[in-house]
Amino acid sequence: MSHPLPADAVFLPAGVTGLPVGAQHSVQRCASCGQLLSPLDAAPDCPSCGGLLEIIHRAPVDEFDAPLSANAIKHSFAQHCCALPMGHASGVWRFESIVMPGAGDAIVSHPEGNTPLLSRAAISRYTGCDGLLIKHEGHNPTGSFKDRGMTVGTTQAVRIGASAVACASTGNTSAALASYAAQAGIPGLVFVPAGKIALGKLAQTLSYGARTLLVKGDFDECLRLVQQASRELGIYLLNSINPWRVEGQKTIVFELLQQLGWHAPDFIVLPAGNLGNTAAFGKALREAHALGLIAKMPRLVSVQAAGAAPFARAFREDFATRYTVQAETIATAIRIGDPASWDRAVRAIRETNGLVISATDDEIIDAKVTIDAAGVGCEPASAASVAGVRQLVRDGIIGAGDTVVAVLTGHVLKDPGMLVELHQREDYPRANRPVEIDATVSAVEAVLRETRGSAL
Ligand SMILES: Cc1ncc(COP(=O)(O)O)c(C=O)c1O
């Protein structure tokens, strides 16, 4: 069946006809068969072939309906930076015109985003990359990048009048869903692998009031179950296969490009599990390039945990095979063996001349302890990006003069159990073991002397 949109269209072409009802700003398109759906259709995937859906927007226009120049688009983003109402102060909604144009009063926002781009000498030294910048998504309201997708996904739930929302999660998505669903006043249901979710994330999800289902199985089983439940029970699915979640996560890239004055870095490096973020980053770069906001494409680098690395294995074989693995890693957020956003992530890597690599648990922990000790802090999975930069510098792929943005996806407090255990271990040379003392000044003095000695 033919559809009115060319397969390679990044934006809706001017004058295109035959679009579904309600598609004046955006349309949903199946990435596999090209079927078009209304932007208000709640289908979790393509009703014809089961493929993943993506959003295609109209490129931003002025009040006379003429396309905006790249400079005018940049100016409009800058203007919205600190504007009222509250929604536009968000690091997601200031990009509304390329995220969910026309969202209007439906917006459910904390606000979120506006996360810092940090430079830390200790982390640069560790990786060997002088031009390293850290985009810290742990500074979002629930402590991870998931808030960016969830503000948009929940806004869509409001727009379509959803009666309940649900997701499968390794923890951060559930925390974000629980928070935004509470704000929107919509019941939230989360499916998490029993015994495999970090304490901080479980605590958040319970506190924000989502119904929490501890599924006897891994993340991949949780995802299959929630997809089936949403199909059969009419619950609105808010996993990152939801195309509106991807639109929100794109803003990590738009925001970092804006922070760099629209000078694209040479590399953007991120941890990868279910590959939703890899897909979102690829879409953001495709759109930023098509709009003329950046002159060159950065190379995208997705870093998986070595024990959960089907995508890295496929990359080495030019993606000839789609692998699944029995995932095992200390980085529970990326403990995923059958990534859902596979095809769109392949496109992201190919279009950016990107790379997919893996880091062992020891490399991830070593990078994390370095990030934490620099006073920055992150959750274990996040440190995969910094471990990846170190590896690529060592392998001569990242050069001395390259600019690199490594994304930290979650906050240090997300996984307190793992940290307390690590820092009490007798056999871990970098452990910062707590010291039990008598309640005397001389005991404090002894510790101080020892601390100064070891700092010399
Ligand atoms: C902290 C953190 N980092 C990275 C990821 C991986 O992102 P994606 O599943 O989009 O590849 C997740 C996903 O849950 C996460 O929570």
Short mmCIF file of C-alpha atoms and ligand atoms in Angstrom, two decimals:
data_model
loop_
_atom_site.label_atom_id
_atom_site.label_comp_id
_atom_site.label_asym_id
_atom_site.label_seq_id
_atom_site.Cartn_x
_atom_site.Cartn_y
_atom_site.Cartn_z
CA MET A 1 0.00 0.00 0.00
CA SER A 2 1.38 3.47 -0.85
CA HIS A 3 1.37 6.37 1.62
CA PRO A 4 1.67 10.09 0.85
CA LEU A 5 4.93 10.55 2.77
CA PRO A 6 8.32 9.67 1.21
CA ALA A 7 10.12 7.05 3.31
CA ASP A 8 13.10 9.38 3.88
CA ALA A 9 11.03 12.45 4.88
CA VAL A 10 12.51 14.01 8.03
CA PHE A 11 9.69 16.59 8.22
CA LEU A 12 6.24 16.79 6.61
CA PRO A 13 6.79 18.26 3.14
CA ALA A 14 4.84 21.46 2.36
CA GLY A 15 1.56 20.86 0.55
CA VAL A 16 1.43 17.10 1.23
CA THR A 17 -2.15 15.81 1.10
CA GLY A 18 -3.85 12.60 2.18
CA LEU A 19 -2.69 12.79 5.81
CA PRO A 20 -4.89 11.37 8.59
CA VAL A 21 -7.36 13.67 10.36
CA GLY A 22 -5.72 15.96 12.94
CA ALA A 23 -2.29 15.84 11.31
CA GLN A 24 -1.80 19.57 10.75
CA HIS A 25 1.28 19.67 13.03
CA SER A 26 2.50 16.05 13.23
CA VAL A 27 1.69 12.54 12.10
CA GLN A 28 2.59 9.08 13.41
CA ARG A 29 4.26 6.83 10.87
CA CYS A 30 5.14 3.15 11.05
CA ALA A 31 8.90 2.88 10.63
CA SER A 32 8.48 -0.56 9.01
CA CYS A 33 5.56 -0.31 6.54
CA GLY A 34 5.01 3.45 6.33
CA GLN A 35 1.35 3.44 7.48
CA LEU A 36 0.28 6.86 8.76
CA LEU A 37 -1.79 7.36 11.91
CA SER A 38 -3.38 10.41 13.48
CA PRO A 39 -1.21 12.05 16.17
CA LEU A 40 -4.04 11.28 18.61
CA ASP A 41 -4.14 7.54 17.84
CA ALA A 42 -3.29 5.58 21.03
CA ALA A 43 -2.06 2.41 19.27
CA PRO A 44 1.15 1.16 20.96
CA ASP A 45 2.52 0.03 17.57
CA CYS A 46 1.48 -0.24 13.92
CA PRO A 47 -1.99 -1.81 13.65
CA SER A 48 -1.05 -3.25 10.20
CA CYS A 49 2.36 -4.84 10.77
CA GLY A 50 3.24 -4.36 14.47
CA GLY A 51 6.22 -2.11 13.57
CA LEU A 52 7.36 0.74 15.82
CA LEU A 53 5.77 4.14 15.31
CA GLU A 54 7.66 7.42 14.88
CA ILE A 55 6.54 11.03 14.84
CA ILE A 56 7.04 13.24 11.79
CA HIS A 57 6.48 16.95 12.40
CA ARG A 58 5.95 19.84 10.14
CA ALA A 59 9.15 21.94 10.17
CA PRO A 60 8.68 25.12 12.25
CA VAL A 61 6.90 28.00 10.43
CA ASP A 62 6.25 31.69 11.18
CA GLU A 63 2.85 33.35 11.68
CA PHE A 64 2.47 33.62 7.89
CA ASP A 65 3.08 29.89 7.50
CA ALA A 66 6.51 30.42 5.91
CA PRO A 67 9.34 28.04 6.97
CA LEU A 68 11.61 29.51 9.64
CA SER A 69 15.32 29.88 8.89
CA ALA A 70 17.84 28.04 11.08
CA ASN A 71 18.66 31.31 12.84
CA ALA A 72 15.01 32.08 13.50
CA ILE A 73 14.50 28.60 14.98
CA LYS A 74 17.55 29.04 17.24
CA HIS A 75 16.24 32.43 18.28
CA SER A 76 12.80 31.00 19.13
CA PHE A 77 14.41 28.28 21.31
CA ALA A 78 16.54 30.91 23.06
CA GLN A 79 13.54 33.14 23.67
CA HIS A 80 11.58 30.31 25.26
CA CYS A 81 14.49 29.50 27.55
CA CYS A 82 13.34 31.60 30.44
CA ALA A 83 9.83 32.43 29.31
CA LEU A 84 6.58 32.03 31.17
CA PRO A 85 4.32 30.12 31.46
CA MET A 86 6.17 27.52 33.47
CA GLY A 87 5.97 24.87 30.74
CA HIS A 88 8.28 26.80 28.49
CA ALA A 89 10.95 27.18 31.15
CA SER A 90 11.34 23.43 30.76
CA GLY A 91 14.32 22.09 28.84
CA VAL A 92 11.84 19.96 26.94
CA TRP A 93 8.96 22.35 26.23
CA ARG A 94 11.11 25.21 25.03
CA PHE A 95 11.60 22.92 22.02
CA GLU A 96 7.84 22.36 21.73
CA SER A 97 7.76 23.20 18.01
CA ILE A 98 9.84 20.10 17.22
CA VAL A 99 8.63 17.89 20.08
CA MET A 100 4.85 18.17 20.23
CA PRO A 101 3.65 21.30 18.44
CA GLY A 102 0.22 22.41 19.61
CA ALA A 103 0.43 20.64 22.99
CA GLY A 104 -0.96 23.82 24.59
CA ASP A 105 -2.82 23.42 27.87
CA ALA A 106 -2.34 19.65 28.00
CA ILE A 107 1.33 19.99 29.05
CA VAL A 108 2.26 18.08 32.22
CA SER A 109 5.62 19.51 33.29
CA HIS A 110 7.65 19.76 36.52
CA PRO A 111 9.53 21.50 34.65
CA GLU A 112 12.40 19.20 33.62
CA GLY A 113 15.60 19.31 31.58
CA ASN A 114 17.91 22.35 31.67
CA THR A 115 20.59 19.98 32.90
CA PRO A 116 24.20 21.15 33.19
CA LEU A 117 27.06 20.53 30.78
CA LEU A 118 30.04 20.03 33.08
CA SER A 119 33.77 20.00 32.61
CA ARG A 120 35.75 18.22 35.34
CA ALA A 121 39.54 17.91 35.16
CA ALA A 122 39.60 14.62 37.12
CA ILE A 123 37.18 12.92 34.71
CA SER A 124 38.95 14.33 31.64
CA ARG A 125 42.27 13.06 33.00
CA TYR A 126 40.77 9.64 33.68
CA THR A 127 39.52 9.27 30.12
CA GLY A 128 42.52 10.98 28.49
CA CYS A 129 40.14 13.32 26.68
CA ASP A 130 40.80 17.02 27.35
CA GLY A 131 37.71 18.12 25.44
CA LEU A 132 35.32 15.99 27.49
CA LEU A 133 32.03 17.52 28.64
CA ILE A 134 29.52 15.75 30.85
CA LYS A 135 25.80 16.23 30.18
CA HIS A 136 24.29 15.30 33.55
CA GLU A 137 20.75 14.06 33.13
CA GLY A 138 20.67 12.97 36.77
CA HIS A 139 19.76 16.61 37.50
CA ASN A 140 16.20 16.01 36.25
CA PRO A 141 13.34 16.09 38.80
CA THR A 142 13.18 12.32 39.40
CA GLY A 143 16.92 11.96 38.86
CA SER A 144 17.14 10.55 35.34
CA PHE A 145 16.74 11.44 31.67
CA LYS A 146 13.45 9.52 31.65
CA ASP A 147 11.64 12.68 32.80
CA ARG A 148 12.18 14.24 29.38
CA GLY A 149 10.28 11.47 27.62
CA MET A 150 7.74 11.12 30.36
CA THR A 151 6.62 14.76 30.35
CA VAL A 152 5.77 14.36 26.65
CA GLY A 153 4.29 10.84 26.98
CA THR A 154 2.08 11.90 29.88
CA THR A 155 1.01 15.02 28.01
CA GLN A 156 -0.06 12.74 25.16
CA ALA A 157 -1.96 10.57 27.68
CA VAL A 158 -3.85 13.70 28.74
CA ARG A 159 -4.49 14.71 25.09
CA ILE A 160 -6.05 11.35 24.26
CA GLY A 161 -7.95 11.05 27.57
CA ALA A 162 -6.13 7.86 28.72
CA SER A 163 -7.78 6.14 31.71
CA ALA A 164 -4.49 4.60 32.93
CA VAL A 165 -0.81 4.55 31.91
CA ALA A 166 1.73 1.73 32.23
CA CYS A 167 5.34 0.79 31.55
CA ALA A 168 7.86 -1.98 32.02
CA SER A 169 11.03 -0.70 33.61
CA THR A 170 14.44 -1.41 35.04
CA GLY A 171 13.51 1.32 37.54
CA ASN A 172 14.03 4.83 36.21
CA THR A 173 11.10 4.80 33.79
CA SER A 174 8.85 3.59 36.59
CA ALA A 175 9.97 6.43 38.88
CA ALA A 176 9.35 9.00 36.13
CA LEU A 177 5.99 7.50 35.14
CA ALA A 178 4.86 7.39 38.76
CA SER A 179 5.73 11.05 39.27
CA TYR A 180 4.18 12.42 36.07
CA ALA A 181 1.08 10.20 36.31
CA ALA A 182 0.54 11.54 39.84
CA GLN A 183 0.82 15.10 38.55
CA ALA A 184 -1.63 14.39 35.73
CA GLY A 185 -4.04 12.57 38.06
CA ILE A 186 -3.97 9.40 35.92
CA PRO A 187 -3.54 5.96 37.57
CA GLY A 188 -0.08 4.51 36.82
CA LEU A 189 0.92 0.84 36.67
CA VAL A 190 4.56 -0.26 36.53
CA PHE A 191 6.01 -3.69 35.76
CA VAL A 192 9.50 -4.24 37.19
CA PRO A 193 11.66 -7.39 37.45
CA ALA A 194 11.30 -8.71 41.02
CA GLY A 195 14.53 -8.29 43.00
CA LYS A 196 16.38 -6.62 40.12
CA ILE A 197 15.58 -2.95 40.60
CA ALA A 198 17.76 -0.51 42.50
CA LEU A 199 16.47 0.60 45.89
CA GLY A 200 16.24 4.33 45.14
CA LYS A 201 14.08 3.72 42.08
CA LEU A 202 11.71 1.35 43.86
CA ALA A 203 11.39 3.81 46.73
CA GLN A 204 10.50 6.63 44.33
CA THR A 205 7.92 4.57 42.46
CA LEU A 206 6.16 3.51 45.65
CA SER A 207 6.25 7.03 47.08
CA TYR A 208 4.78 8.71 44.00
CA GLY A 209 1.90 6.25 44.24
CA ALA A 210 2.09 4.03 41.14
CA ARG A 211 0.78 0.45 41.45
CA THR A 212 4.02 -1.52 41.41
CA LEU A 213 3.99 -5.05 40.00
CA LEU A 214 7.08 -7.10 40.88
CA VAL A 215 7.14 -9.52 37.95
CA LYS A 216 8.81 -12.92 38.37
CA GLY A 217 11.02 -12.53 35.31
CA ASP A 218 13.53 -10.16 33.73
CA PHE A 219 12.95 -6.79 32.02
CA ASP A 220 12.33 -8.38 28.64
CA GLU A 221 9.48 -10.44 30.13
CA CYS A 222 8.08 -7.34 31.84
CA LEU A 223 8.02 -5.54 28.48
CA ARG A 224 6.25 -8.40 26.71
CA LEU A 225 3.66 -8.54 29.50
CA VAL A 226 2.93 -4.81 29.58
CA GLN A 227 2.61 -4.69 25.78
CA GLN A 228 0.08 -7.50 25.86
CA ALA A 229 -1.78 -5.94 28.79
CA SER A 230 -1.96 -2.55 27.09
CA ARG A 231 -3.33 -4.14 23.91
CA GLU A 232 -5.94 -6.22 25.72
CA LEU A 233 -6.88 -3.86 28.56
CA GLY A 234 -6.66 -0.48 26.81
CA ILE A 235 -3.97 0.98 29.11
CA TYR A 236 -1.82 3.67 27.44
CA LEU A 237 1.73 2.32 27.07
CA LEU A 238 4.53 4.67 28.13
CA ASN A 239 7.65 2.63 27.38
CA SER A 240 10.24 4.18 25.09
CA ILE A 241 8.69 2.33 22.14
CA ASN A 242 6.01 5.05 22.58
CA PRO A 243 7.03 7.54 19.88
CA TRP A 244 6.20 10.58 22.05
CA ARG A 245 8.71 9.42 24.67
CA VAL A 246 11.35 9.53 21.93
CA GLU A 247 10.31 13.11 21.08
CA GLY A 248 10.98 14.20 24.66
CA GLN A 249 14.32 12.39 24.88
CA LYS A 250 15.46 14.14 21.69
CA THR A 251 15.75 17.32 23.73
CA ILE A 252 18.88 16.04 25.51
CA VAL A 253 20.62 16.54 22.16
CA PHE A 254 18.89 19.81 21.24
CA GLU A 255 19.73 21.24 24.64
CA LEU A 256 23.39 20.22 24.55
CA LEU A 257 23.76 21.61 21.03
CA GLN A 258 22.21 24.86 22.21
CA GLN A 259 24.60 24.93 25.20
CA LEU A 260 27.50 24.55 22.73
CA GLY A 261 26.26 27.49 20.63
CA TRP A 262 25.08 25.01 17.96
CA HIS A 263 28.67 23.86 17.32
CA ALA A 264 28.26 20.10 17.12
CA PRO A 265 30.80 18.06 19.11
CA ASP A 266 32.80 15.33 17.39
CA PHE A 267 31.29 12.55 19.51
CA ILE A 268 28.22 12.06 21.70
CA VAL A 269 28.57 9.02 23.96
CA LEU A 270 25.70 7.42 25.90
CA PRO A 271 24.88 4.24 27.84
CA ALA A 272 22.53 1.89 25.97
CA GLY A 273 20.07 -0.77 27.07
CA ASN A 274 16.67 -0.87 25.40
CA LEU A 275 18.06 1.57 22.77
CA GLY A 276 15.28 4.16 23.11
CA ASN A 277 17.78 6.89 23.86
CA THR A 278 20.08 5.87 21.00
CA ALA A 279 17.05 6.11 18.68
CA ALA A 280 16.04 9.48 20.13
CA PHE A 281 19.57 10.90 19.77
CA GLY A 282 19.72 9.75 16.14
CA LYS A 283 16.36 11.38 15.36
CA ALA A 284 17.40 14.62 17.07
CA LEU A 285 20.64 14.80 15.06
CA ARG A 286 18.84 13.98 11.80
CA GLU A 287 16.35 16.79 12.44
CA ALA A 288 18.93 19.31 13.68
CA HIS A 289 20.98 18.69 10.55
CA ALA A 290 17.96 18.87 8.21
CA LEU A 291 16.91 22.20 9.76
CA GLY A 292 20.41 23.62 9.33
CA LEU A 293 20.90 24.02 13.11
CA ILE A 294 24.23 22.16 12.93
CA ALA A 295 26.76 22.00 10.12
CA LYS A 296 28.08 18.49 10.83
CA MET A 297 26.88 15.23 12.31
CA PRO A 298 28.56 14.17 15.55
CA ARG A 299 29.39 10.46 15.76
CA LEU A 300 27.02 8.71 18.15
CA VAL A 301 28.59 6.10 20.44
CA SER A 302 26.30 3.69 22.30
CA VAL A 303 27.96 1.84 25.17
CA GLN A 304 26.41 -1.39 26.45
CA ALA A 305 27.40 -3.43 29.51
CA ALA A 306 29.50 -6.38 28.36
CA GLY A 307 27.01 -8.79 30.00
CA ALA A 308 24.09 -7.24 28.10
CA ALA A 309 25.57 -6.34 24.73
CA PRO A 310 23.57 -7.85 21.85
CA PHE A 311 23.66 -4.55 19.94
CA ALA A 312 27.45 -4.19 20.28
CA ARG A 313 27.88 -7.74 18.97
CA ALA A 314 25.60 -7.04 15.99
CA PHE A 315 27.48 -3.78 15.24
CA ARG A 316 30.71 -5.72 14.80
CA GLU A 317 28.95 -7.73 12.08
CA ASP A 318 27.41 -4.68 10.38
CA PHE A 319 24.03 -5.47 11.97
CA ALA A 320 23.54 -8.58 9.83
CA THR A 321 21.87 -10.41 12.77
CA ARG A 322 19.52 -9.28 15.52
CA TYR A 323 20.82 -10.96 18.66
CA THR A 324 19.21 -11.52 22.05
CA VAL A 325 21.18 -12.50 25.14
CA GLN A 326 20.53 -13.56 28.73
CA ALA A 327 21.54 -10.25 30.28
CA GLU A 328 23.63 -9.95 33.44
CA THR A 329 25.40 -6.82 34.72
CA ILE A 330 25.77 -4.77 37.88
CA ALA A 331 24.40 -1.81 35.87
CA THR A 332 20.76 -2.85 36.38
CA ALA A 333 19.35 0.02 34.28
CA ILE A 334 20.90 -1.46 31.13
CA ARG A 335 20.39 -5.11 32.04
CA ILE A 336 18.40 -5.78 28.86
CA GLY A 337 18.93 -8.72 26.51
CA ASP A 338 16.35 -8.03 23.79
CA PRO A 339 16.32 -4.27 23.06
CA ALA A 340 13.00 -3.02 21.72
CA SER A 341 14.21 -0.01 19.70
CA TRP A 342 16.69 -2.09 17.68
CA ASP A 343 15.82 -0.98 14.12
CA ARG A 344 15.61 2.71 14.84
CA ALA A 345 18.87 2.53 16.81
CA VAL A 346 20.58 0.82 13.83
CA ARG A 347 19.44 3.78 11.72
CA ALA A 348 20.84 6.23 14.30
CA ILE A 349 24.24 4.53 14.32
CA ARG A 350 24.41 4.26 10.54
CA GLU A 351 23.34 7.86 9.85
CA THR A 352 25.89 9.29 12.28
CA ASN A 353 28.76 6.99 11.28
CA GLY A 354 28.45 5.88 14.87
CA LEU A 355 29.90 3.10 17.00
CA VAL A 356 28.57 0.56 19.46
CA ILE A 357 30.95 -0.75 22.10
CA SER A 358 30.72 -2.52 25.45
CA ALA A 359 32.31 -2.03 28.86
CA THR A 360 32.83 -4.70 31.51
CA ASP A 361 31.30 -4.32 34.97
CA ASP A 362 34.78 -3.62 36.38
CA GLU A 363 35.31 -0.82 33.83
CA ILE A 364 31.86 0.63 34.59
CA ILE A 365 32.46 0.60 38.35
CA ASP A 366 35.95 2.10 37.98
CA ALA A 367 34.53 4.93 35.85
CA LYS A 368 31.67 5.43 38.28
CA VAL A 369 33.97 5.67 41.31
CA THR A 370 36.01 8.30 39.41
CA ILE A 371 32.88 10.30 38.52
CA ASP A 372 31.61 10.05 42.10
CA ALA A 373 34.97 11.06 43.59
CA ALA A 374 35.03 14.14 41.34
CA GLY A 375 31.91 15.27 43.23
CA VAL A 376 29.70 14.73 40.19
CA GLY A 377 28.20 11.30 40.94
CA CYS A 378 26.00 9.06 38.83
CA GLU A 379 24.29 5.70 38.93
CA PRO A 380 26.25 2.65 37.69
CA ALA A 381 24.73 2.39 34.18
CA SER A 382 25.49 6.06 33.50
CA ALA A 383 29.20 5.51 33.96
CA ALA A 384 29.25 3.25 30.89
CA SER A 385 29.52 6.42 28.78
CA VAL A 386 32.70 7.58 30.53
CA ALA A 387 34.14 4.05 30.47
CA GLY A 388 33.40 4.10 26.73
CA VAL A 389 35.24 7.40 26.18
CA ARG A 390 38.28 6.02 28.01
CA GLN A 391 38.23 2.93 25.81
CA LEU A 392 37.94 4.92 22.56
CA VAL A 393 40.81 7.25 23.55
CA ARG A 394 42.95 4.21 24.36
CA ASP A 395 42.04 2.68 20.98
CA GLY A 396 42.95 5.90 19.16
CA ILE A 397 39.41 6.50 17.87
CA ILE A 398 38.84 9.63 19.94
CA GLY A 399 41.74 11.98 19.24
CA ALA A 400 43.47 14.49 21.52
CA GLY A 401 41.73 17.54 20.05
CA ASP A 402 38.24 16.04 19.77
CA THR A 403 35.25 17.48 21.58
CA VAL A 404 33.20 14.80 23.26
CA VAL A 405 29.95 14.94 25.21
CA ALA A 406 29.37 11.97 27.51
CA VAL A 407 25.85 11.67 28.87
CA LEU A 408 25.30 10.65 32.50
CA THR A 409 21.79 9.27 32.54
CA GLY A 410 20.99 8.95 36.25
CA HIS A 411 21.70 10.31 39.74
CA VAL A 412 24.15 8.82 42.25
CA LEU A 413 21.34 8.19 44.78
CA LYS A 414 19.45 5.86 42.44
CA ASP A 415 21.41 2.82 43.61
CA PRO A 416 22.43 3.39 47.26
CA GLY A 417 22.51 -0.33 48.11
CA MET A 418 25.26 -1.05 45.60
CA LEU A 419 27.31 1.95 46.79
CA VAL A 420 27.15 1.19 50.49
CA GLU A 421 28.18 -2.39 49.76
CA LEU A 422 31.06 -1.28 47.49
CA HIS A 423 32.48 1.23 49.95
CA GLN A 424 32.45 -1.26 52.86
CA ARG A 425 34.36 -3.93 50.95
CA GLU A 426 37.75 -4.84 52.42
CA ASP A 427 39.05 -6.11 49.08
CA TYR A 428 38.19 -3.04 46.98
CA PRO A 429 41.23 -0.71 46.78
CA ARG A 430 39.16 2.41 46.02
CA ALA A 431 36.61 1.80 48.81
CA ASN A 432 35.96 4.84 51.05
CA ARG A 433 35.21 2.82 54.15
CA PRO A 434 33.35 4.61 56.96
CA VAL A 435 35.36 4.81 60.21
CA GLU A 436 33.81 4.05 63.58
CA ILE A 437 35.35 6.20 66.34
CA ASP A 438 35.03 6.97 70.03
CA ALA A 439 33.23 10.27 70.67
CA THR A 440 36.49 12.16 71.40
CA VAL A 441 38.38 14.96 69.65
CA SER A 442 41.59 12.93 69.77
CA ALA A 443 39.89 10.18 67.74
CA VAL A 444 38.86 12.80 65.16
CA GLU A 445 42.41 14.17 65.15
CA ALA A 446 43.83 10.72 64.44
CA VAL A 447 41.51 10.30 61.45
CA LEU A 448 42.39 13.80 60.21
CA ARG A 449 46.11 13.04 60.40
CA GLU A 450 45.64 9.82 58.50
CA THR A 451 43.44 11.53 55.86
CA ARG A 452 45.96 14.35 55.32
CA GLY A 453 48.75 11.78 55.09
CA SER A 454 47.01 9.81 52.38
CA ALA A 455 46.20 13.01 50.44
CA LEU A 456 49.90 13.99 50.27
C1 LIG B 1 20.23 5.30 33.98
C2 LIG B 1 19.94 4.70 32.65
N1 LIG B 1 20.90 4.75 31.72
C3 LIG B 1 20.72 4.23 30.50
C4 LIG B 1 19.55 3.60 30.17
C5 LIG B 1 19.43 3.01 28.82
O1 LIG B 1 18.59 3.74 27.99
P1 LIG B 1 17.89 2.99 26.78
O2 LIG B 1 17.08 1.88 27.39
O3 LIG B 1 17.05 4.03 26.16
O4 LIG B 1 18.97 2.46 25.90
C6 LIG B 1 18.51 3.52 31.10
C7 LIG B 1 17.25 2.85 30.78
O5 LIG B 1 16.49 2.47 31.63
C8 LIG B 1 18.71 4.09 32.38
O6 LIG B 1 17.77 4.05 33.31
#
